[in-house]
XYZ file of C-alpha atoms in Angstrom:
729
model
C 100.468 142.007 45.846
C 99.396 139.343 48.446
C 97.834 136.136 47.095
C 94.718 134.630 48.699
C 96.594 131.862 50.563
C 99.049 134.304 52.085
C 96.187 136.633 53.014
C 94.335 133.766 54.713
C 97.443 132.833 56.741
C 97.952 136.478 57.699
C 94.339 136.861 58.810
C 94.495 133.579 60.738
C 97.671 134.665 62.514
C 96.208 138.026 63.445
C 93.043 136.347 64.757
C 95.105 134.012 66.955
C 97.056 136.939 68.346
C 93.852 138.882 68.855
C 92.284 135.914 70.638
C 94.857 136.087 73.431
C 93.346 137.851 76.402
C 93.820 138.570 80.080
C 92.631 136.304 82.854
C 89.267 136.894 84.456
C 89.249 137.072 88.235
C 87.483 133.703 88.401
C 90.238 132.166 86.247
C 92.925 133.909 88.286
C 91.443 132.353 91.417
C 90.813 128.746 90.387
C 91.798 128.260 86.763
C 95.287 127.032 87.587
C 93.781 123.782 88.878
C 90.799 123.515 86.540
C 90.517 124.928 83.019
C 94.242 125.751 82.744
C 95.676 122.699 84.469
C 98.229 121.020 82.168
C 97.411 117.525 80.960
C 98.461 115.007 83.618
C 97.952 111.494 84.912
C 95.452 111.583 87.744
C 95.927 109.256 90.712
C 98.631 106.943 89.276
C 98.964 103.697 91.276
C 101.041 100.627 90.434
C 98.950 97.425 90.196
C 101.961 95.205 89.481
C 105.657 95.656 88.803
C 105.009 96.417 85.113
C 101.561 98.020 85.060
C 99.903 101.006 86.691
C 96.424 102.501 86.793
C 95.208 106.064 86.582
C 91.847 107.803 86.470
C 90.253 109.358 83.385
C 89.841 113.129 83.132
C 86.207 113.051 84.253
C 87.055 110.384 86.877
C 84.485 107.890 85.635
C 86.995 105.253 84.454
C 90.035 103.432 85.791
C 92.594 102.960 83.006
C 95.728 100.822 82.805
C 99.104 101.331 81.183
C 101.398 98.306 81.109
C 104.687 97.184 79.674
C 102.899 94.285 77.945
C 100.758 96.687 75.902
C 103.701 99.036 75.267
C 102.163 101.492 77.739
C 99.001 102.003 75.709
C 95.735 102.704 77.526
C 93.415 99.823 78.358
C 90.280 99.946 80.466
C 90.194 98.234 83.849
C 86.922 99.442 85.271
C 84.315 102.168 84.957
C 82.358 103.728 87.797
C 79.185 102.331 86.244
C 80.676 98.813 86.145
C 81.848 99.121 89.743
C 78.339 100.150 90.787
C 76.890 97.113 89.026
C 79.397 94.748 90.629
C 78.689 96.074 94.124
C 74.919 95.981 93.716
C 75.237 92.369 92.623
C 77.472 91.487 95.569
C 75.427 93.319 98.242
C 71.853 92.133 97.872
C 70.156 94.578 100.242
C 72.293 97.671 99.614
C 72.120 100.069 96.687
C 75.262 101.835 95.465
C 75.482 104.586 92.868
C 79.145 105.391 92.227
C 79.654 108.301 89.827
C 83.422 108.657 90.131
C 86.324 106.296 90.756
C 87.034 106.582 94.511
C 89.943 108.866 95.425
C 91.441 106.356 97.859
C 91.421 103.372 95.480
C 94.589 101.289 95.853
C 95.793 97.890 94.611
C 96.252 95.102 97.159
C 97.695 92.943 94.382
C 97.413 92.978 90.602
C 93.801 91.741 90.680
C 92.476 93.238 93.917
C 91.446 96.801 94.702
C 90.541 98.464 97.997
C 88.463 101.627 98.263
C 85.919 103.561 100.301
C 82.411 104.447 99.231
C 78.897 105.180 100.535
C 75.545 103.607 99.866
C 73.104 105.589 97.731
C 71.319 107.052 100.772
C 74.592 107.902 102.526
C 73.390 105.811 105.456
C 76.696 104.008 105.941
C 80.285 104.173 104.825
C 81.996 101.100 103.379
C 85.608 100.015 103.047
C 85.625 97.314 100.383
C 88.239 94.899 99.043
C 87.199 93.601 95.614
C 88.780 90.877 93.475
C 88.387 91.959 89.841
C 89.529 88.596 88.489
C 87.021 86.586 90.533
C 84.466 89.427 90.363
C 83.627 89.306 94.054
C 83.947 91.157 97.346
C 86.555 89.424 99.512
C 86.433 91.763 102.518
C 84.425 94.749 103.679
C 83.606 96.996 106.628
C 80.327 98.805 107.185
C 80.456 101.695 109.634
C 79.250 105.184 110.585
C 79.085 107.643 107.700
C 80.574 110.390 109.920
C 83.648 108.292 110.786
C 87.077 109.829 110.319
C 90.762 108.819 110.348
C 90.082 105.163 109.498
C 92.952 102.677 109.732
C 92.809 98.943 108.925
C 94.726 96.245 110.813
C 97.429 94.479 108.876
C 95.417 91.234 108.659
C 92.379 93.178 107.332
C 90.176 91.940 110.188
C 89.614 95.252 111.975
C 89.043 98.871 111.071
C 89.557 101.551 113.733
C 87.843 104.907 113.293
C 86.940 108.029 115.222
C 83.456 108.906 116.389
C 83.969 112.516 117.468
C 86.481 112.270 120.346
C 86.311 108.485 120.792
C 87.568 105.329 119.046
C 85.444 102.531 117.631
C 86.749 99.333 116.042
C 84.598 97.626 113.424
C 85.351 94.005 112.534
C 84.841 92.539 109.071
C 82.185 90.352 110.718
C 80.074 93.430 111.389
C 80.790 93.863 115.109
C 81.461 97.300 116.616
C 83.834 97.479 119.572
C 83.806 100.678 121.643
C 87.437 101.317 122.601
C 86.978 104.627 124.410
C 83.892 106.295 125.782
C 85.129 109.572 127.216
C 82.178 111.835 127.988
C 84.529 114.746 128.639
C 84.889 116.438 125.248
C 88.228 117.851 126.396
C 89.647 114.313 126.163
C 90.295 113.315 122.562
C 91.357 109.806 121.587
C 93.136 108.615 118.459
C 93.307 111.969 116.707
C 96.011 112.893 114.226
C 95.543 116.523 115.267
C 97.439 115.807 118.492
C 99.966 118.548 119.288
C 98.212 120.546 116.545
C 99.830 118.413 113.800
C 103.329 119.664 114.576
C 106.436 117.426 114.854
C 105.489 115.448 111.749
C 102.303 114.079 113.343
C 99.714 113.043 110.755
C 97.935 110.141 112.462
C 96.758 109.211 115.928
C 96.327 105.408 115.755
C 98.683 102.563 114.814
C 97.902 98.841 114.481
C 100.465 96.426 115.915
C 102.306 93.922 113.701
C 100.577 91.400 115.978
C 97.351 92.489 114.254
C 95.008 92.743 117.250
C 96.514 95.602 119.279
C 95.782 99.263 118.616
C 98.130 101.985 119.851
C 96.605 105.453 120.090
C 97.063 108.989 121.391
C 94.979 110.138 124.329
C 94.953 113.930 124.472
C 93.649 115.706 127.566
C 92.932 119.402 126.961
C 91.169 119.989 130.287
C 93.711 122.544 131.450
C 93.941 124.319 128.095
C 92.074 127.620 127.851
C 88.742 127.732 126.052
C 88.788 130.169 123.171
C 85.514 131.638 121.853
C 84.556 131.647 118.180
C 81.282 133.486 117.603
C 78.949 131.806 115.115
C 77.110 134.522 113.206
C 74.663 132.385 111.221
C 72.047 132.060 113.990
C 69.069 134.339 114.790
C 70.978 135.143 117.951
C 74.710 134.619 117.479
C 76.112 131.681 119.416
C 79.513 130.984 120.900
C 81.591 127.927 120.005
C 84.595 127.234 122.220
C 87.763 125.636 120.932
C 90.835 124.662 122.930
C 93.711 126.998 122.129
C 97.014 126.540 124.024
C 98.613 130.005 123.862
C 102.360 130.477 124.229
C 103.487 130.389 127.845
C 100.173 129.016 129.102
C 98.879 125.546 130.022
C 99.578 122.846 127.461
C 97.608 119.728 126.518
C 98.665 116.506 128.246
C 99.206 113.585 125.895
C 99.655 109.889 126.624
C 99.895 106.724 124.536
C 97.623 103.721 125.165
C 97.565 100.180 123.724
C 94.188 98.455 123.403
C 94.011 94.677 122.954
C 91.024 93.685 120.807
C 90.910 90.116 122.168
C 91.281 90.782 125.895
C 89.655 94.269 125.855
C 92.461 95.424 128.158
C 94.448 98.658 127.951
C 98.053 99.441 128.751
C 99.402 102.986 129.014
C 103.015 103.641 128.069
C 105.046 105.047 130.948
C 106.094 108.237 129.134
C 105.734 110.320 132.302
C 103.395 113.204 133.043
C 105.789 116.025 132.226
C 104.821 118.959 130.055
C 106.171 117.468 126.819
C 105.437 116.339 123.283
C 105.199 112.706 122.114
C 106.001 112.032 118.479
C 107.817 109.676 116.053
C 105.511 106.890 117.329
C 106.578 103.557 115.795
C 105.870 99.884 116.497
C 108.815 97.522 116.612
C 108.381 94.923 113.792
C 108.038 92.230 116.461
C 105.106 94.006 118.086
C 106.860 93.674 121.461
C 108.021 97.277 121.724
C 106.974 100.813 120.872
C 109.396 103.643 120.102
C 108.476 107.227 120.985
C 110.282 110.512 120.501
C 109.873 112.453 123.744
C 110.486 116.171 123.241
C 110.595 118.590 126.159
C 108.402 121.700 126.388
C 111.421 123.857 125.470
C 111.740 121.776 122.255
C 115.526 121.614 122.522
C 115.986 118.073 123.865
C 114.690 114.946 122.127
C 114.918 111.422 123.525
C 114.118 108.339 121.481
C 112.688 105.910 124.036
C 111.701 102.253 123.845
C 108.671 100.950 125.785
C 107.433 97.439 126.525
C 104.160 96.890 124.670
C 102.920 94.260 127.153
C 103.439 96.321 130.309
C 103.917 99.885 129.058
C 107.168 100.098 131.016
C 110.071 102.260 129.890
C 112.887 100.043 128.603
C 115.672 102.396 127.508
C 116.677 105.585 125.716
C 118.326 104.725 122.407
C 119.783 108.176 121.738
C 119.242 111.870 122.420
C 119.445 115.050 120.362
C 120.001 118.482 121.886
C 120.224 121.983 120.416
C 120.758 125.527 121.632
C 117.840 126.545 119.401
C 115.313 123.757 118.804
C 115.062 120.135 117.710
C 112.278 119.462 115.254
C 111.225 115.827 114.676
C 109.573 115.385 111.304
C 108.318 111.783 111.091
C 108.370 108.346 112.698
C 111.076 105.730 112.417
C 111.203 103.471 109.349
C 112.370 99.917 109.974
C 114.396 98.279 107.229
C 113.265 94.952 105.717
C 115.682 92.984 107.925
C 113.802 94.469 110.934
C 116.956 94.826 113.026
C 117.629 98.477 112.284
C 115.762 101.595 111.332
C 116.019 104.969 109.625
C 115.864 108.140 111.696
C 115.298 111.496 109.988
C 117.138 114.465 111.470
C 118.706 117.805 110.535
C 121.220 117.575 113.379
C 124.102 118.044 110.929
C 122.530 120.857 108.965
C 120.107 119.201 106.544
C 117.189 116.814 107.005
C 118.811 113.499 106.160
C 118.622 109.805 107.051
C 120.610 107.951 109.700
C 120.676 104.152 110.066
C 120.521 102.944 113.699
C 120.213 99.525 115.276
C 117.763 98.851 118.104
C 120.495 99.331 120.689
C 120.737 102.951 119.601
C 124.064 102.578 117.797
C 124.553 104.632 114.635
C 125.454 102.226 111.841
C 125.528 104.524 108.833
C 125.112 108.195 107.979
C 123.049 108.107 104.789
C 123.190 111.829 104.074
C 124.428 113.114 100.735
C 126.048 116.531 100.344
C 123.453 119.215 101.224
C 120.478 117.307 99.787
C 117.364 117.566 101.967
C 115.224 114.445 102.282
C 111.725 115.630 101.419
C 109.919 112.284 101.226
C 110.967 108.718 101.976
C 109.802 106.346 99.202
C 110.709 102.875 100.488
C 113.207 100.040 99.956
C 113.963 97.835 96.990
C 112.991 94.151 96.969
C 116.294 92.974 98.458
C 116.246 95.645 101.152
C 119.689 96.868 100.159
C 118.760 100.356 98.984
C 116.467 103.130 100.201
C 114.788 105.628 97.870
C 113.780 109.194 98.597
C 112.871 112.515 97.007
C 115.574 115.068 97.675
C 115.543 118.859 97.517
C 118.462 120.216 95.494
C 119.602 123.321 93.592
C 119.280 125.673 96.611
C 115.750 124.467 97.269
C 114.447 124.814 93.720
C 114.522 121.208 92.410
C 113.069 117.842 93.464
C 115.066 114.768 92.429
C 114.966 111.006 93.043
C 117.843 109.446 95.000
C 118.900 105.908 95.920
C 121.256 105.150 98.814
C 122.914 101.855 99.696
C 122.229 101.096 103.368
C 125.454 99.203 104.015
C 127.946 101.414 102.191
C 126.101 104.726 102.365
C 126.791 105.338 98.678
C 124.200 107.622 97.080
C 123.066 107.754 93.452
C 120.943 110.507 91.922
C 118.515 108.804 89.549
C 116.670 111.739 87.972
C 118.828 114.549 86.656
C 116.806 117.033 84.606
C 116.562 120.292 86.539
C 113.045 120.883 87.808
C 110.411 119.105 89.868
C 109.975 115.345 89.545
C 106.665 114.131 90.956
C 106.844 110.358 90.811
C 105.415 107.025 91.937
C 107.667 103.968 92.275
C 106.496 100.391 91.827
C 106.816 97.997 94.784
C 110.169 96.538 93.714
C 111.540 100.046 92.985
C 112.544 99.071 89.456
C 110.239 101.442 87.551
C 108.556 104.747 88.276
C 105.998 107.040 86.695
C 107.486 110.522 86.540
C 105.434 113.677 86.050
C 108.039 116.375 85.490
C 107.768 120.139 85.199
C 109.971 123.203 85.279
C 109.627 126.813 84.198
C 109.552 125.780 80.532
C 107.725 122.454 80.826
C 104.044 122.278 81.879
C 104.172 118.497 82.443
C 106.196 115.715 80.871
C 105.067 112.192 81.773
C 107.271 109.143 81.390
C 107.965 105.665 82.708
C 111.577 105.309 83.789
C 113.872 102.607 85.107
C 115.860 102.994 88.309
C 118.393 100.461 87.057
C 119.465 101.488 83.536
C 118.072 105.035 83.070
C 115.824 103.813 80.257
C 112.983 106.259 79.676
C 109.704 105.820 77.812
C 107.954 109.150 77.308
C 104.175 108.834 77.455
C 103.252 112.404 76.588
C 104.248 116.021 77.071
C 101.485 118.453 77.935
C 100.960 121.528 75.813
C 101.101 124.982 77.325
C 97.411 125.435 78.294
C 97.669 129.228 78.020
C 99.201 129.405 74.551
C 96.925 131.131 72.065
C 94.366 131.813 74.811
C 95.870 133.916 77.602
C 98.480 136.631 77.224
C 100.779 135.348 79.967
C 103.338 137.648 81.609
C 107.036 136.832 81.497
C 108.283 135.047 84.635
C 111.898 134.976 85.744
C 113.814 133.506 88.693
C 116.609 135.608 90.147
C 119.298 135.129 92.793
C 119.894 137.733 95.501
C 122.260 138.042 98.448
C 120.751 138.076 101.939
C 121.298 140.812 104.508
C 124.194 138.796 105.963
C 126.002 139.535 102.663
C 126.799 135.870 102.038
C 123.666 133.692 101.860
C 122.056 133.262 98.449
C 118.300 133.822 98.213
C 115.843 132.762 95.515
C 113.643 135.439 94.007
C 110.877 135.495 91.419
C 109.714 138.369 89.263
C 106.639 138.593 87.052
C 106.760 141.330 84.433
C 103.707 143.234 83.203
C 102.320 142.059 79.889
C 103.564 144.148 76.973
C 106.495 145.062 79.193
C 108.406 148.175 78.153
C 111.714 148.730 79.951
C 111.494 152.481 79.290
C 108.368 152.781 81.437
C 107.923 152.840 85.232
C 105.777 150.131 86.850
C 104.230 149.742 90.312
C 105.183 146.679 92.361
C 103.310 144.117 94.448
C 105.707 142.306 96.783
C 104.189 138.993 97.853
C 105.699 137.762 101.113
C 105.597 134.808 103.493
C 109.121 134.360 104.815
C 108.429 131.977 107.700
C 109.196 128.340 108.519
C 107.697 125.405 106.615
C 106.832 127.439 103.536
C 108.607 127.866 100.228
C 107.174 130.177 97.589
C 109.668 129.795 94.749
C 110.264 126.472 92.994
C 111.550 125.267 89.662
C 108.215 123.977 88.436
C 105.497 125.122 86.053
C 104.694 128.770 86.874
C 107.594 128.820 89.348
C 105.363 128.482 92.399
C 103.338 131.571 91.452
C 99.553 131.414 91.349
C 97.425 132.981 88.642
C 96.326 135.881 90.836
C 99.873 137.221 90.532
C 99.646 136.859 86.757
C 96.384 138.787 86.897
C 98.134 141.630 88.712
C 100.953 141.567 86.142
C 98.378 141.759 83.368
C 97.089 144.877 85.086
C 100.440 146.589 84.884
C 102.190 145.444 88.055
C 105.577 143.903 88.647
C 104.956 141.054 91.121
C 108.021 140.175 93.155
C 108.783 137.507 95.770
C 111.877 136.430 97.660
C 112.237 133.401 99.936
C 114.066 135.025 102.838
C 116.116 133.312 105.511
C 113.694 131.517 107.795
C 111.806 129.869 104.950
C 111.766 126.157 104.133
C 114.010 123.648 102.340
C 117.345 125.403 102.673
C 118.641 123.647 105.783
C 118.804 124.110 109.540
C 121.020 127.190 109.735
C 119.106 129.011 107.003
C 115.873 128.562 108.951
C 117.058 128.837 112.535
C 118.515 132.338 112.146
C 115.002 133.503 113.093
C 115.099 131.880 116.563
C 113.772 134.142 119.358
C 113.295 137.080 116.982
C 110.718 136.235 114.335
C 110.441 138.759 111.539
C 113.805 140.462 111.980
C 116.138 138.563 109.618
C 113.162 138.057 107.314
C 112.519 141.815 107.189
C 116.183 142.524 106.472
C 116.127 140.077 103.550
C 112.892 141.504 102.163
C 114.565 144.919 102.161
C 117.438 143.413 100.161
C 114.760 142.387 97.688
C 113.550 145.992 97.608
C 117.129 147.136 96.954
C 117.148 144.830 93.947
C 113.859 146.286 92.729
C 115.132 149.823 93.120
C 118.149 148.935 90.989
C 115.794 148.289 88.068
C 115.134 151.404 85.984
C 111.587 150.311 85.206
C 110.458 150.099 88.845
C 108.453 153.029 90.208
C 110.114 153.377 93.616
C 107.220 155.464 94.933
C 104.686 152.753 94.180
C 105.720 149.581 96.021
C 103.142 147.633 98.017
C 103.240 144.366 99.978
C 100.759 141.520 100.470
C 100.907 138.309 102.506
C 98.837 135.873 104.525
C 99.347 134.245 107.955
C 103.091 134.541 108.635
C 103.039 136.639 105.475
C 100.370 138.826 107.092
C 102.692 139.260 110.066
C 105.510 140.193 107.674
C 103.278 142.582 105.713
C 102.345 144.433 108.896
C 105.954 144.342 110.145
C 107.218 145.872 106.894
C 104.390 148.426 106.862
C 105.162 149.603 110.399
C 108.945 149.691 110.124
C 109.212 150.927 106.535
C 106.122 152.914 105.504
C 108.380 155.110 103.360
C 109.006 152.046 101.153
C 105.749 150.094 101.291
C 103.028 152.601 100.510
C 100.261 149.960 100.575
C 99.912 146.714 102.504
C 97.331 143.920 102.617
C 97.749 141.592 105.613
C 95.600 138.442 105.711
C 95.158 136.398 108.908
C 98.163 138.170 110.488
C 99.997 137.295 113.694
C 100.284 140.579 115.582
C 101.844 139.337 118.812
C 103.442 135.910 119.248
C 102.142 135.685 122.845
C 98.723 135.155 121.258
C 99.893 132.261 119.090
C 99.848 128.569 120.010
C 102.509 126.722 121.976
C 103.793 124.085 119.577
C 104.782 126.365 116.690
C 105.208 129.647 118.544
C 107.444 128.437 121.372
C 109.644 126.462 118.980
C 110.748 129.677 117.317
C 110.278 132.218 120.135
C 110.642 130.169 123.350
C 108.133 130.925 126.111
C 107.227 134.593 126.730
C 108.576 134.236 130.267
C 111.956 133.208 128.797
C 112.197 135.772 125.996
C 110.519 139.011 127.074
C 112.822 141.119 124.905
C 112.164 139.012 121.801
C 108.391 139.078 122.240
C 108.424 142.865 122.782
C 110.662 143.411 119.759
C 108.510 141.317 117.409
C 105.103 142.451 118.704
C 103.193 144.831 116.464
C 100.664 145.852 119.127
C 103.171 148.214 120.769
C 104.181 149.775 117.443
C 100.831 150.816 115.979
C 101.794 154.480 116.407
C 104.416 153.986 113.676
C 101.845 153.019 111.043
C 102.010 155.502 108.186
C 100.825 153.731 105.049
C 97.553 152.396 103.680
C 97.031 149.042 105.392
C 94.152 146.618 104.882
C 93.805 143.789 107.402
C 91.675 140.784 106.446
C 90.641 138.048 108.852
C 88.356 135.018 109.022
C 86.083 135.223 112.059
C 86.305 131.442 112.554
C 90.109 131.317 112.370
C 91.365 128.578 114.778
C 95.017 129.100 113.797
C 95.663 132.838 114.045
C 92.687 133.804 116.175
C 90.860 137.027 115.354
C 92.100 138.601 118.575
C 95.377 139.377 116.795
C 93.801 141.784 114.336
C 91.242 143.135 116.822
C 93.966 144.019 119.332
C 95.960 145.708 116.599
C 92.966 147.772 115.488
C 92.398 148.829 119.089
C 96.059 149.865 119.292
C 95.649 151.878 116.071
C 92.593 153.631 117.502
C 94.484 154.560 120.657
C 97.377 155.842 118.515
C 94.949 157.749 116.242
C 96.132 155.789 113.218
C 93.762 154.910 110.387
C 93.648 151.284 109.278
C 91.240 149.397 107.021
C 89.651 146.115 108.094
C 87.568 143.416 106.428
C 86.125 140.318 108.052
C 84.924 137.064 106.478
C 82.355 135.902 109.074
C 82.177 132.207 108.105
C 85.759 131.498 107.041
C 88.673 130.096 109.007
C 92.385 130.759 108.451
C 91.978 131.456 104.773
C 89.132 132.210 102.386
C 88.349 129.224 100.207
C 85.750 128.168 97.674
C 83.816 130.645 95.571
C 84.298 133.377 98.173
C 87.977 133.507 97.260
C 87.022 135.406 94.102
C 85.635 138.098 96.412
C 88.878 138.052 98.425
C 91.151 138.404 95.393
C 88.981 141.179 93.986
C 89.240 143.063 97.269
C 93.042 142.703 97.378
C 93.451 143.787 93.751
C 91.127 146.765 94.181
C 92.988 147.925 97.278
C 96.208 148.086 95.268
C 94.400 149.708 92.353
C 92.742 152.328 94.570
C 95.694 153.287 96.743
C 98.857 152.415 94.825
C 98.266 152.500 91.068
C 95.340 152.134 88.712
C 95.485 149.281 86.184
C 97.522 150.232 83.147
C 94.990 148.656 80.810
């Protein structure tokens, strides 16, 4: 006989189990970053060597954790208090700040810098505020539509973009028009130069001399106009963008220095060749500028030095050549002694750091084993050591490393297998670490770089436990089609998995450069849509094939001149693994991917319809001749140079082989993979008398974002349900 207490516990347990449910489609689309996001520190920033700030959950307060208070929370500022302070400081302007600004940083332990708008959104403001003295000590007031703002090192000037031109606003309230190009094909100061390839993420750089601005000038006059039809008018209108297709005319880029005091300009003598300019870096003296000059073929890089006063070419410090391609990834980083710099290169197989002097002599190879430098984090106070995040464990982990510049000796500081997402203080003595792996949603700690001392702040609970019936997730290791290279795979099992049953499969694929789908972090790199499919009775499988990111030069460059071929072979090795599992229904395997993954989905559908009975290809490349120069020619060379490769990888000439259910999805405003790819493929299918399904999102670009993504995910799921296998629940 059960007593009342035992009965209550039994009923409570059964209610908890009963409460677990499947994800809704809305949750599967956005819940990973909202309602089911593990507890974390938002926007951590060090305010001093022993104290850091972060933002409250609802973003209305700035909180502090410090060593002095044993890392307990104290309040620094609320959005309401900040509003009051600004309204007191600016007599004729009204502010109404609801949230702590996203770009808030600490200039020193008492001074913050941030951007905001007035209540009417009439102007944008960049404000430096002293919390100790309770006063504004510097500010800029400028156009509310400004973009890509950058402040001079003495805080006197702020450069910003007004459409395709540059304006400098002084902290005295004066606007200086730097460029006034009426030709909209000429774009000044933009970080989108060379379509953000080659590590380019900004288009303007202030000199160490404070009053000189270096900037890109991009001339797209010879680049073809590409039409994007705008459907939201009474009569549809055309909007042209500049799209430099492979093998066609390229943009011409130059570098110009503007002197704020003299109003004069100097153009660097980089030549007028068809080339790419990247790795742009001021010399610490302000007397020189360093530029990586990469040829159109992308196989020959020169690091050149130019005279900042005259623009004249001074010398080439070193060169890098390859039979495939050279891919610069960021600018130079000068060391604190200012006489040498770090260069980032994968010339020896992995992206690592090399210490050069300004004569171009290699002083130290700072690479460590096969660790890939993912992010440079700075130098310690003495300038003896450099810190960086490194990719380890065959691409799965992210760890913190320290390397001695003189000796080249490397020390791994974090060791727990997984993903360390951290912020170092200025002296590089302490860091805030937010750590996750497959078993850990988020573990937050303050750690020392010197003695491995760790103070755990909190460990987040599993946000799905007791709420969502989450599928089992497992990482697996496969062997590539070359029979030697190890590949990372991920498998999601259906909920209530029964190994005696047969399950349909969704293979999710990308496979191309600069993307990695599988990581040792919370959820293993999988999004909740895949969990939704698993909850509906599907095995969801992914493999990072050769050609994907963070495994080194040779792993990626096997795809050169023949995109999709090695990747397809490796995906088929993944299918072989699936077929070795007794619980896989070999007659019900489908494939889904977007962008390069859409290209791979269509490639697999055309070449292996007997295996992939259903495919969903989003934003797919169908012929690399229709893709842009910077990315496309790096991997395929120019069409004139690689006719065989372009013909082999094109899907337009293979539509007659289509023999599965294929849904193509495209955004009509896509400026990356233009809609012509899918339209040309549909036309080829019509001519070959092959049926293909098509869906267009009229107002979306390269992907479908916002609330419309629920519609997208529903469409993808239903296509699998309708043509591969109905949900098992």
